[in-house]
Amino acid sequence: MEKLGFCNFKHSKIYNSCMREGEKLLEGKTIIVTGGGGGIGSEISIYIAKLGAKVVVNDPGTDIEGKGRNPAVADAVVEKIREFGGQAVPNYDTITIEEGAKKIVETALENFGTVDGLVNCAGNIKDNFTLDMSYNDFKQVIKVNLTGAFLIGKECLKVMVEQGKGGSIINMTSVAGILGNWGQCNFAAAKAGLIGLTKTWAVEFAKYGIRANLIAPTARTRITKNLPISRQYEENEDRFSPKHVSPVVAFLLSDLSKEINGSIIAVYGTKLFTYHIVTNEGVSKKTMWTPFEIKEKIREIFEII
């Protein structure tokens, strides 16, 4: 039997056996899941509740561009959790303003008395070629994906430090933020910014026993359905189901991952790997470089052995 967090979900029997194996893995922990009403967020909310977590399902119920509000989105996930005896409460506030972030944390404290983990799944997209993208569309994507993560993260970190018992924060980055993607300069900038934000938290809060990590998921969701790669997701529906992200989240929230901090775990369907920033040996000289010398040594400067 493969350990929880690294299960192969090709068959539902394996999925269920993995759930039984880690049945009490998150018992006693209160976890806030932003964007918890749909896609990856809803899968995570239900999965960690089955492992004993008390879940705050935060979702204002907006569309993929951040428009509209529908409380039924969060309510539906909470209802599913309560049906199997799990503990969950809904929250409809937005993470994009300080007051909203504070209210989300207050919901956790008022209902469960603690905050032990945060999973940031809230996100939006407004894709366009850079020259056709409006400043407002750029700002709105940064506001939800990066500023929102900062605001809710800051509120959770305050509580975790005061509690003095550690904690775990997980932010969702993207291959767009690591490698870039056509038509997504706003989304890529936000997701790249999340990497710097999360790695800084990993450094700043390690002394408090608080870990901060990232997941870079490749999954079939409403956000990806209009992307060119969506056909690949449809052809491999189970492999790219958002449910495959859930065990990695559970692993990072649990005490199994106490040694992991500031890392990026990629979930490409049923394949897991990590992204690293690497350096090579480089080329040195005793005097200042000239542009022509750089050109001559460019292969050695860029070479990765």
PDB file of C-alpha atoms in Angstrom, residues 6-281:
ATOM      1  CA  PHE A   6       1.470   9.644  -2.854  1.00  0.00           C
ATOM      2  CA  CYS A   7      -1.443   7.401  -3.791  1.00  0.00           C
ATOM      3  CA  ASN A   8      -2.284   6.356  -7.325  1.00  0.00           C
ATOM      4  CA  PHE A   9      -5.959   7.127  -7.840  1.00  0.00           C
ATOM      5  CA  LYS A  10      -6.463   5.088 -11.000  1.00  0.00           C
ATOM      6  CA  HIS A  11      -9.078   3.003  -9.216  1.00  0.00           C
ATOM      7  CA  SER A  12     -11.593   4.120  -6.605  1.00  0.00           C
ATOM      8  CA  LYS A  13     -10.672   1.161  -4.357  1.00  0.00           C
ATOM      9  CA  ILE A  14      -7.152   2.552  -4.059  1.00  0.00           C
ATOM     10  CA  TYR A  15      -8.567   5.999  -3.322  1.00  0.00           C
ATOM     11  CA  ASN A  16     -10.793   4.628  -0.562  1.00  0.00           C
ATOM     12  CA  SER A  17      -8.025   2.526   0.966  1.00  0.00           C
ATOM     13  CA  CYS A  18      -5.768   5.591   1.057  1.00  0.00           C
ATOM     14  CA  MET A  19      -8.501   7.487   2.850  1.00  0.00           C
ATOM     15  CA  ARG A  20      -8.832   4.719   5.443  1.00  0.00           C
ATOM     16  CA  GLU A  21      -5.072   4.616   5.949  1.00  0.00           C
ATOM     17  CA  GLY A  22      -4.937   8.277   6.940  1.00  0.00           C
ATOM     18  CA  GLU A  23      -8.350   8.428   8.594  1.00  0.00           C
ATOM     19  CA  LYS A  24      -7.146  10.443  11.607  1.00  0.00           C
ATOM     20  CA  LEU A  25      -4.242  12.226   9.922  1.00  0.00           C
ATOM     21  CA  LEU A  26      -5.669  15.734  10.371  1.00  0.00           C
ATOM     22  CA  GLU A  27      -7.823  15.175  13.442  1.00  0.00           C
ATOM     23  CA  GLY A  28      -7.913  18.221  15.704  1.00  0.00           C
ATOM     24  CA  LYS A  29      -6.685  20.622  13.036  1.00  0.00           C
ATOM     25  CA  THR A  30      -8.737  23.553  11.778  1.00  0.00           C
ATOM     26  CA  ILE A  31      -8.051  24.347   8.136  1.00  0.00           C
ATOM     27  CA  ILE A  32      -9.220  27.320   6.086  1.00  0.00           C
ATOM     28  CA  VAL A  33      -9.659  26.602   2.372  1.00  0.00           C
ATOM     29  CA  THR A  34     -10.131  29.700   0.220  1.00  0.00           C
ATOM     30  CA  GLY A  35     -11.890  29.047  -3.055  1.00  0.00           C
ATOM     31  CA  GLY A  36     -13.155  25.945  -1.283  1.00  0.00           C
ATOM     32  CA  GLY A  37     -16.462  25.757  -3.105  1.00  0.00           C
ATOM     33  CA  GLY A  38     -15.330  24.571  -6.519  1.00  0.00           C
ATOM     34  CA  GLY A  39     -12.714  22.705  -8.539  1.00  0.00           C
ATOM     35  CA  ILE A  40      -9.540  21.876  -6.648  1.00  0.00           C
ATOM     36  CA  GLY A  41     -10.770  23.725  -3.553  1.00  0.00           C
ATOM     37  CA  SER A  42     -13.925  21.650  -3.112  1.00  0.00           C
ATOM     38  CA  GLU A  43     -12.022  18.387  -3.598  1.00  0.00           C
ATOM     39  CA  ILE A  44      -9.518  19.474  -0.951  1.00  0.00           C
ATOM     40  CA  SER A  45     -12.203  20.591   1.505  1.00  0.00           C
ATOM     41  CA  ILE A  46     -14.008  17.252   1.343  1.00  0.00           C
ATOM     42  CA  TYR A  47     -10.825  15.162   1.385  1.00  0.00           C
ATOM     43  CA  ILE A  48      -9.270  16.792   4.445  1.00  0.00           C
ATOM     44  CA  ALA A  49     -12.600  16.714   6.291  1.00  0.00           C
ATOM     45  CA  LYS A  50     -12.615  12.940   5.803  1.00  0.00           C
ATOM     46  CA  LEU A  51      -9.187  12.884   7.441  1.00  0.00           C
ATOM     47  CA  GLY A  52     -10.568  14.583  10.535  1.00  0.00           C
ATOM     48  CA  ALA A  53      -9.921  18.264   9.804  1.00  0.00           C
ATOM     49  CA  LYS A  54     -12.415  20.947  10.776  1.00  0.00           C
ATOM     50  CA  VAL A  55     -12.845  22.974   7.610  1.00  0.00           C
ATOM     51  CA  VAL A  56     -13.787  26.571   6.899  1.00  0.00           C
ATOM     52  CA  VAL A  57     -15.017  26.477   3.305  1.00  0.00           C
ATOM     53  CA  ASN A  58     -14.467  30.018   2.059  1.00  0.00           C
ATOM     54  CA  ASP A  59     -15.985  30.936  -1.284  1.00  0.00           C
ATOM     55  CA  PRO A  60     -17.979  34.033  -2.288  1.00  0.00           C
ATOM     56  CA  GLY A  61     -19.276  32.068  -5.278  1.00  0.00           C
ATOM     57  CA  THR A  62     -17.903  34.230  -8.082  1.00  0.00           C
ATOM     58  CA  ASP A  63     -17.274  33.146 -11.668  1.00  0.00           C
ATOM     59  CA  ILE A  64     -13.747  32.598 -13.063  1.00  0.00           C
ATOM     60  CA  GLU A  65     -13.404  36.339 -13.711  1.00  0.00           C
ATOM     61  CA  GLY A  66     -14.399  37.189 -10.142  1.00  0.00           C
ATOM     62  CA  LYS A  67     -17.890  38.423 -11.003  1.00  0.00           C
ATOM     63  CA  GLY A  68     -21.132  37.767  -9.120  1.00  0.00           C
ATOM     64  CA  ARG A  69     -21.754  36.153  -5.732  1.00  0.00           C
ATOM     65  CA  ASN A  70     -23.440  32.865  -4.871  1.00  0.00           C
ATOM     66  CA  PRO A  71     -23.353  31.558  -1.277  1.00  0.00           C
ATOM     67  CA  ALA A  72     -24.794  28.233  -2.436  1.00  0.00           C
ATOM     68  CA  VAL A  73     -21.342  27.317  -3.795  1.00  0.00           C
ATOM     69  CA  ALA A  74     -19.749  27.095  -0.334  1.00  0.00           C
ATOM     70  CA  ASP A  75     -22.948  25.778   1.245  1.00  0.00           C
ATOM     71  CA  ALA A  76     -23.042  22.769  -1.097  1.00  0.00           C
ATOM     72  CA  VAL A  77     -19.550  21.650  -0.078  1.00  0.00           C
ATOM     73  CA  VAL A  78     -20.292  22.120   3.623  1.00  0.00           C
ATOM     74  CA  GLU A  79     -23.447  20.038   3.222  1.00  0.00           C
ATOM     75  CA  LYS A  80     -21.478  17.199   1.601  1.00  0.00           C
ATOM     76  CA  ILE A  81     -18.991  17.242   4.462  1.00  0.00           C
ATOM     77  CA  ARG A  82     -21.700  17.197   7.111  1.00  0.00           C
ATOM     78  CA  GLU A  83     -23.448  14.301   5.361  1.00  0.00           C
ATOM     79  CA  PHE A  84     -20.574  11.946   6.231  1.00  0.00           C
ATOM     80  CA  GLY A  85     -20.216  13.362   9.747  1.00  0.00           C
ATOM     81  CA  GLY A  86     -17.435  15.815   9.022  1.00  0.00           C
ATOM     82  CA  GLN A  87     -17.144  19.260  10.562  1.00  0.00           C
ATOM     83  CA  ALA A  88     -17.311  22.320   8.319  1.00  0.00           C
ATOM     84  CA  VAL A  89     -18.711  25.830   8.183  1.00  0.00           C
ATOM     85  CA  PRO A  90     -19.131  28.138   5.184  1.00  0.00           C
ATOM     86  CA  ASN A  91     -17.739  31.630   4.771  1.00  0.00           C
ATOM     87  CA  TYR A  92     -18.577  33.987   1.906  1.00  0.00           C
ATOM     88  CA  ASP A  93     -16.106  36.837   2.440  1.00  0.00           C
ATOM     89  CA  THR A  94     -13.529  37.914  -0.118  1.00  0.00           C
ATOM     90  CA  ILE A  95      -9.805  37.615   0.537  1.00  0.00           C
ATOM     91  CA  THR A  96      -9.112  40.720  -1.555  1.00  0.00           C
ATOM     92  CA  ILE A  97      -9.774  43.192   1.272  1.00  0.00           C
ATOM     93  CA  GLU A  98      -8.376  43.244   4.810  1.00  0.00           C
ATOM     94  CA  GLU A  99     -11.793  43.144   6.450  1.00  0.00           C
ATOM     95  CA  GLY A 100     -12.770  40.085   4.429  1.00  0.00           C
ATOM     96  CA  ALA A 101      -9.578  38.229   5.352  1.00  0.00           C
ATOM     97  CA  LYS A 102     -10.121  39.037   9.037  1.00  0.00           C
ATOM     98  CA  LYS A 103     -13.710  37.770   8.922  1.00  0.00           C
ATOM     99  CA  ILE A 104     -12.595  34.461   7.415  1.00  0.00           C
ATOM    100  CA  VAL A 105     -10.168  33.890  10.277  1.00  0.00           C
ATOM    101  CA  GLU A 106     -12.812  35.012  12.787  1.00  0.00           C
ATOM    102  CA  THR A 107     -15.152  32.365  11.362  1.00  0.00           C
ATOM    103  CA  ALA A 108     -12.552  29.704  12.120  1.00  0.00           C
ATOM    104  CA  LEU A 109     -11.898  30.967  15.638  1.00  0.00           C
ATOM    105  CA  GLU A 110     -15.563  31.438  16.534  1.00  0.00           C
ATOM    106  CA  ASN A 111     -16.538  27.957  15.361  1.00  0.00           C
ATOM    107  CA  PHE A 112     -13.466  25.856  16.100  1.00  0.00           C
ATOM    108  CA  GLY A 113     -11.235  27.969  18.351  1.00  0.00           C
ATOM    109  CA  THR A 114      -8.023  27.623  16.369  1.00  0.00           C
ATOM    110  CA  VAL A 115      -6.343  28.018  12.977  1.00  0.00           C
ATOM    111  CA  ASP A 116      -3.843  25.292  12.113  1.00  0.00           C
ATOM    112  CA  GLY A 117      -3.641  25.492   8.349  1.00  0.00           C
ATOM    113  CA  LEU A 118      -4.489  27.574   5.307  1.00  0.00           C
ATOM    114  CA  VAL A 119      -4.935  26.350   1.750  1.00  0.00           C
ATOM    115  CA  ASN A 120      -5.224  29.158  -0.796  1.00  0.00           C
ATOM    116  CA  CYS A 121      -7.197  27.974  -3.817  1.00  0.00           C
ATOM    117  CA  ALA A 122      -8.999  31.246  -4.544  1.00  0.00           C
ATOM    118  CA  GLY A 123      -8.156  32.533  -7.987  1.00  0.00           C
ATOM    119  CA  ASN A 124      -9.433  34.207 -11.130  1.00  0.00           C
ATOM    120  CA  ILE A 125      -8.270  34.686 -14.704  1.00  0.00           C
ATOM    121  CA  LYS A 126      -8.684  37.420 -17.305  1.00  0.00           C
ATOM    122  CA  ASP A 127      -6.556  36.139 -20.178  1.00  0.00           C
ATOM    123  CA  ASN A 128      -5.417  38.288 -23.077  1.00  0.00           C
ATOM    124  CA  PHE A 129      -2.357  39.082 -25.159  1.00  0.00           C
ATOM    125  CA  THR A 130      -0.293  41.666 -23.274  1.00  0.00           C
ATOM    126  CA  LEU A 131      -0.896  44.476 -25.800  1.00  0.00           C
ATOM    127  CA  ASP A 132      -4.645  43.881 -25.598  1.00  0.00           C
ATOM    128  CA  MET A 133      -4.852  43.514 -21.818  1.00  0.00           C
ATOM    129  CA  SER A 134      -6.389  46.377 -19.869  1.00  0.00           C
ATOM    130  CA  TYR A 135      -4.737  47.714 -16.739  1.00  0.00           C
ATOM    131  CA  ASN A 136      -7.892  46.835 -14.815  1.00  0.00           C
ATOM    132  CA  ASP A 137      -7.762  43.188 -15.923  1.00  0.00           C
ATOM    133  CA  PHE A 138      -4.109  43.032 -14.890  1.00  0.00           C
ATOM    134  CA  LYS A 139      -4.888  44.544 -11.480  1.00  0.00           C
ATOM    135  CA  GLN A 140      -7.884  42.320 -10.795  1.00  0.00           C
ATOM    136  CA  VAL A 141      -5.936  39.105 -11.332  1.00  0.00           C
ATOM    137  CA  ILE A 142      -3.070  40.318  -9.143  1.00  0.00           C
ATOM    138  CA  LYS A 143      -5.615  41.394  -6.517  1.00  0.00           C
ATOM    139  CA  VAL A 144      -7.185  37.951  -6.132  1.00  0.00           C
ATOM    140  CA  ASN A 145      -4.266  35.605  -6.772  1.00  0.00           C
ATOM    141  CA  LEU A 146      -1.466  37.505  -5.018  1.00  0.00           C
ATOM    142  CA  THR A 147      -2.814  40.328  -2.838  1.00  0.00           C
ATOM    143  CA  GLY A 148      -5.597  38.106  -1.522  1.00  0.00           C
ATOM    144  CA  ALA A 149      -3.127  35.370  -0.625  1.00  0.00           C
ATOM    145  CA  PHE A 150      -1.044  37.932   1.273  1.00  0.00           C
ATOM    146  CA  LEU A 151      -4.022  39.321   3.200  1.00  0.00           C
ATOM    147  CA  ILE A 152      -5.496  35.995   4.326  1.00  0.00           C
ATOM    148  CA  GLY A 153      -2.026  34.561   4.914  1.00  0.00           C
ATOM    149  CA  LYS A 154      -1.056  37.467   7.145  1.00  0.00           C
ATOM    150  CA  GLU A 155      -4.185  37.059   9.284  1.00  0.00           C
ATOM    151  CA  CYS A 156      -3.598  33.317   9.664  1.00  0.00           C
ATOM    152  CA  LEU A 157       0.070  33.817  10.488  1.00  0.00           C
ATOM    153  CA  LYS A 158      -0.832  36.269  13.269  1.00  0.00           C
ATOM    154  CA  VAL A 159      -3.031  33.651  14.910  1.00  0.00           C
ATOM    155  CA  MET A 160      -0.556  30.815  14.385  1.00  0.00           C
ATOM    156  CA  VAL A 161       2.258  32.797  16.010  1.00  0.00           C
ATOM    157  CA  GLU A 162       0.015  33.682  18.971  1.00  0.00           C
ATOM    158  CA  GLN A 163      -1.096  30.063  19.370  1.00  0.00           C
ATOM    159  CA  GLY A 164       2.506  28.905  19.526  1.00  0.00           C
ATOM    160  CA  LYS A 165       1.887  25.455  18.078  1.00  0.00           C
ATOM    161  CA  GLY A 166       3.086  25.860  14.513  1.00  0.00           C
ATOM    162  CA  GLY A 167       0.997  25.573  11.388  1.00  0.00           C
ATOM    163  CA  SER A 168       1.045  25.021   7.649  1.00  0.00           C
ATOM    164  CA  ILE A 169       0.257  27.348   4.753  1.00  0.00           C
ATOM    165  CA  ILE A 170      -0.158  26.091   1.198  1.00  0.00           C
ATOM    166  CA  ASN A 171      -0.397  28.434  -1.774  1.00  0.00           C
ATOM    167  CA  MET A 172      -1.331  27.344  -5.286  1.00  0.00           C
ATOM    168  CA  THR A 173       1.152  28.491  -7.893  1.00  0.00           C
ATOM    169  CA  SER A 174       1.132  27.521 -11.568  1.00  0.00           C
ATOM    170  CA  VAL A 175       3.418  26.454 -14.366  1.00  0.00           C
ATOM    171  CA  ALA A 176       2.451  29.821 -15.886  1.00  0.00           C
ATOM    172  CA  GLY A 177       4.211  31.541 -13.003  1.00  0.00           C
ATOM    173  CA  ILE A 178       7.274  29.322 -13.348  1.00  0.00           C
ATOM    174  CA  LEU A 179       7.676  29.105 -17.126  1.00  0.00           C
ATOM    175  CA  GLY A 180       5.285  31.746 -18.472  1.00  0.00           C
ATOM    176  CA  ASN A 181       2.230  31.214 -20.662  1.00  0.00           C
ATOM    177  CA  TRP A 182       0.842  33.056 -23.679  1.00  0.00           C
ATOM    178  CA  GLY A 183      -2.019  35.412 -22.846  1.00  0.00           C
ATOM    179  CA  GLN A 184      -1.511  35.155 -19.095  1.00  0.00           C
ATOM    180  CA  CYS A 185       0.992  37.853 -18.151  1.00  0.00           C
ATOM    181  CA  ASN A 186      -1.266  38.928 -15.260  1.00  0.00           C
ATOM    182  CA  PHE A 187      -1.865  35.398 -13.964  1.00  0.00           C
ATOM    183  CA  ALA A 188       1.777  34.410 -14.469  1.00  0.00           C
ATOM    184  CA  ALA A 189       2.983  37.501 -12.613  1.00  0.00           C
ATOM    185  CA  ALA A 190       0.643  36.754  -9.706  1.00  0.00           C
ATOM    186  CA  LYS A 191       1.646  33.105  -9.490  1.00  0.00           C
ATOM    187  CA  ALA A 192       5.349  33.948  -9.728  1.00  0.00           C
ATOM    188  CA  GLY A 193       4.822  36.508  -6.981  1.00  0.00           C
ATOM    189  CA  LEU A 194       3.266  33.786  -4.840  1.00  0.00           C
ATOM    190  CA  ILE A 195       6.510  31.840  -5.052  1.00  0.00           C
ATOM    191  CA  GLY A 196       8.486  34.734  -3.600  1.00  0.00           C
ATOM    192  CA  LEU A 197       5.812  35.416  -0.987  1.00  0.00           C
ATOM    193  CA  THR A 198       5.646  31.798   0.155  1.00  0.00           C
ATOM    194  CA  LYS A 199       9.394  31.278   0.253  1.00  0.00           C
ATOM    195  CA  THR A 200       9.730  34.452   2.330  1.00  0.00           C
ATOM    196  CA  TRP A 201       7.126  33.178   4.794  1.00  0.00           C
ATOM    197  CA  ALA A 202       9.038  29.898   4.974  1.00  0.00           C
ATOM    198  CA  VAL A 203      12.127  31.846   6.062  1.00  0.00           C
ATOM    199  CA  GLU A 204      10.374  34.314   8.377  1.00  0.00           C
ATOM    200  CA  PHE A 205       8.156  31.883  10.267  1.00  0.00           C
ATOM    201  CA  ALA A 206      10.253  28.713  10.468  1.00  0.00           C
ATOM    202  CA  LYS A 207      11.306  29.659  14.001  1.00  0.00           C
ATOM    203  CA  TYR A 208       7.642  29.502  15.031  1.00  0.00           C
ATOM    204  CA  GLY A 209       7.221  26.005  13.603  1.00  0.00           C
ATOM    205  CA  ILE A 210       5.110  27.368  10.750  1.00  0.00           C
ATOM    206  CA  ARG A 211       5.749  25.936   7.299  1.00  0.00           C
ATOM    207  CA  ALA A 212       4.854  27.524   3.953  1.00  0.00           C
ATOM    208  CA  ASN A 213       4.875  25.532   0.730  1.00  0.00           C
ATOM    209  CA  LEU A 214       3.471  25.695  -2.781  1.00  0.00           C
ATOM    210  CA  ILE A 215       1.656  23.303  -5.060  1.00  0.00           C
ATOM    211  CA  ALA A 216       1.740  23.708  -8.835  1.00  0.00           C
ATOM    212  CA  PRO A 217      -1.291  21.709 -10.003  1.00  0.00           C
ATOM    213  CA  THR A 218      -2.141  20.549 -13.485  1.00  0.00           C
ATOM    214  CA  ALA A 219      -5.807  19.636 -13.254  1.00  0.00           C
ATOM    215  CA  ARG A 220      -9.069  19.852 -15.161  1.00  0.00           C
ATOM    216  CA  THR A 221     -11.132  22.693 -13.663  1.00  0.00           C
ATOM    217  CA  ARG A 222     -13.458  25.441 -14.889  1.00  0.00           C
ATOM    218  CA  ILE A 223     -10.427  27.755 -15.141  1.00  0.00           C
ATOM    219  CA  THR A 224      -8.575  25.406 -17.520  1.00  0.00           C
ATOM    220  CA  LYS A 225     -11.470  24.329 -19.724  1.00  0.00           C
ATOM    221  CA  ASN A 226     -10.901  27.143 -22.255  1.00  0.00           C
ATOM    222  CA  LEU A 227      -7.126  26.667 -22.503  1.00  0.00           C
ATOM    223  CA  PRO A 228      -5.581  24.926 -25.561  1.00  0.00           C
ATOM    224  CA  ILE A 229      -4.349  22.083 -23.334  1.00  0.00           C
ATOM    225  CA  SER A 230      -7.896  21.358 -22.127  1.00  0.00           C
ATOM    226  CA  ARG A 231      -8.347  18.682 -24.805  1.00  0.00           C
ATOM    227  CA  GLN A 232      -5.547  16.686 -23.184  1.00  0.00           C
ATOM    228  CA  TYR A 233      -7.353  16.983 -19.849  1.00  0.00           C
ATOM    229  CA  GLU A 234     -10.606  15.743 -21.370  1.00  0.00           C
ATOM    230  CA  GLU A 235      -8.888  12.766 -23.005  1.00  0.00           C
ATOM    231  CA  ASN A 236      -7.316  11.837 -19.653  1.00  0.00           C
ATOM    232  CA  GLU A 237     -10.276  12.791 -17.475  1.00  0.00           C
ATOM    233  CA  ASP A 238      -9.411  10.697 -14.423  1.00  0.00           C
ATOM    234  CA  ARG A 239      -5.681  11.324 -14.593  1.00  0.00           C
ATOM    235  CA  PHE A 240      -6.168  15.095 -14.516  1.00  0.00           C
ATOM    236  CA  SER A 241      -9.036  15.131 -12.051  1.00  0.00           C
ATOM    237  CA  PRO A 242      -8.583  17.840  -9.404  1.00  0.00           C
ATOM    238  CA  LYS A 243      -8.891  15.125  -6.734  1.00  0.00           C
ATOM    239  CA  HIS A 244      -5.221  14.207  -7.271  1.00  0.00           C
ATOM    240  CA  VAL A 245      -4.142  17.464  -5.630  1.00  0.00           C
ATOM    241  CA  SER A 246      -5.927  16.630  -2.367  1.00  0.00           C
ATOM    242  CA  PRO A 247      -3.550  14.008  -0.911  1.00  0.00           C
ATOM    243  CA  VAL A 248      -0.570  16.284  -1.493  1.00  0.00           C
ATOM    244  CA  VAL A 249      -2.375  19.037   0.399  1.00  0.00           C
ATOM    245  CA  ALA A 250      -3.193  16.620   3.229  1.00  0.00           C
ATOM    246  CA  PHE A 251       0.436  15.544   3.372  1.00  0.00           C
ATOM    247  CA  LEU A 252       1.672  19.144   3.617  1.00  0.00           C
ATOM    248  CA  LEU A 253      -0.921  20.019   6.260  1.00  0.00           C
ATOM    249  CA  SER A 254      -0.013  17.019   8.387  1.00  0.00           C
ATOM    250  CA  ASP A 255       2.893  16.294  10.701  1.00  0.00           C
ATOM    251  CA  LEU A 256       4.238  13.901   8.040  1.00  0.00           C
ATOM    252  CA  SER A 257       5.778  16.906   6.275  1.00  0.00           C
ATOM    253  CA  LYS A 258       7.401  18.682   9.224  1.00  0.00           C
ATOM    254  CA  GLU A 259      10.748  18.782   7.420  1.00  0.00           C
ATOM    255  CA  ILE A 260       9.334  20.335   4.230  1.00  0.00           C
ATOM    256  CA  ASN A 261       9.329  24.126   4.032  1.00  0.00           C
ATOM    257  CA  GLY A 262       9.563  26.569   1.136  1.00  0.00           C
ATOM    258  CA  SER A 263       9.119  23.849  -1.492  1.00  0.00           C
ATOM    259  CA  ILE A 264       7.158  23.648  -4.742  1.00  0.00           C
ATOM    260  CA  ILE A 265       5.475  20.300  -5.377  1.00  0.00           C
ATOM    261  CA  ALA A 266       4.036  19.859  -8.861  1.00  0.00           C
ATOM    262  CA  VAL A 267       0.985  17.661  -9.336  1.00  0.00           C
ATOM    263  CA  TYR A 268       0.739  16.629 -12.989  1.00  0.00           C
ATOM    264  CA  GLY A 269      -2.230  14.321 -12.779  1.00  0.00           C
ATOM    265  CA  THR A 270      -0.880  11.245 -11.010  1.00  0.00           C
ATOM    266  CA  LYS A 271       2.760  12.309 -11.354  1.00  0.00           C
ATOM    267  CA  LEU A 272       4.490  14.244  -8.570  1.00  0.00           C
ATOM    268  CA  PHE A 273       7.742  16.173  -8.883  1.00  0.00           C
ATOM    269  CA  THR A 274       9.369  19.335  -7.544  1.00  0.00           C
ATOM    270  CA  TYR A 275      10.592  22.575  -9.086  1.00  0.00           C
ATOM    271  CA  HIS A 276      14.013  23.797  -7.949  1.00  0.00           C
ATOM    272  CA  ILE A 277      16.032  26.931  -8.582  1.00  0.00           C
ATOM    273  CA  VAL A 278      19.483  25.701  -9.590  1.00  0.00           C
ATOM    274  CA  THR A 279      22.841  27.312 -10.334  1.00  0.00           C
ATOM    275  CA  ASN A 280      25.789  26.052 -12.340  1.00  0.00           C
ATOM    276  CA  GLU A 281      29.517  26.428 -11.691  1.00  0.00           C
TER     277      GLU A 281
END
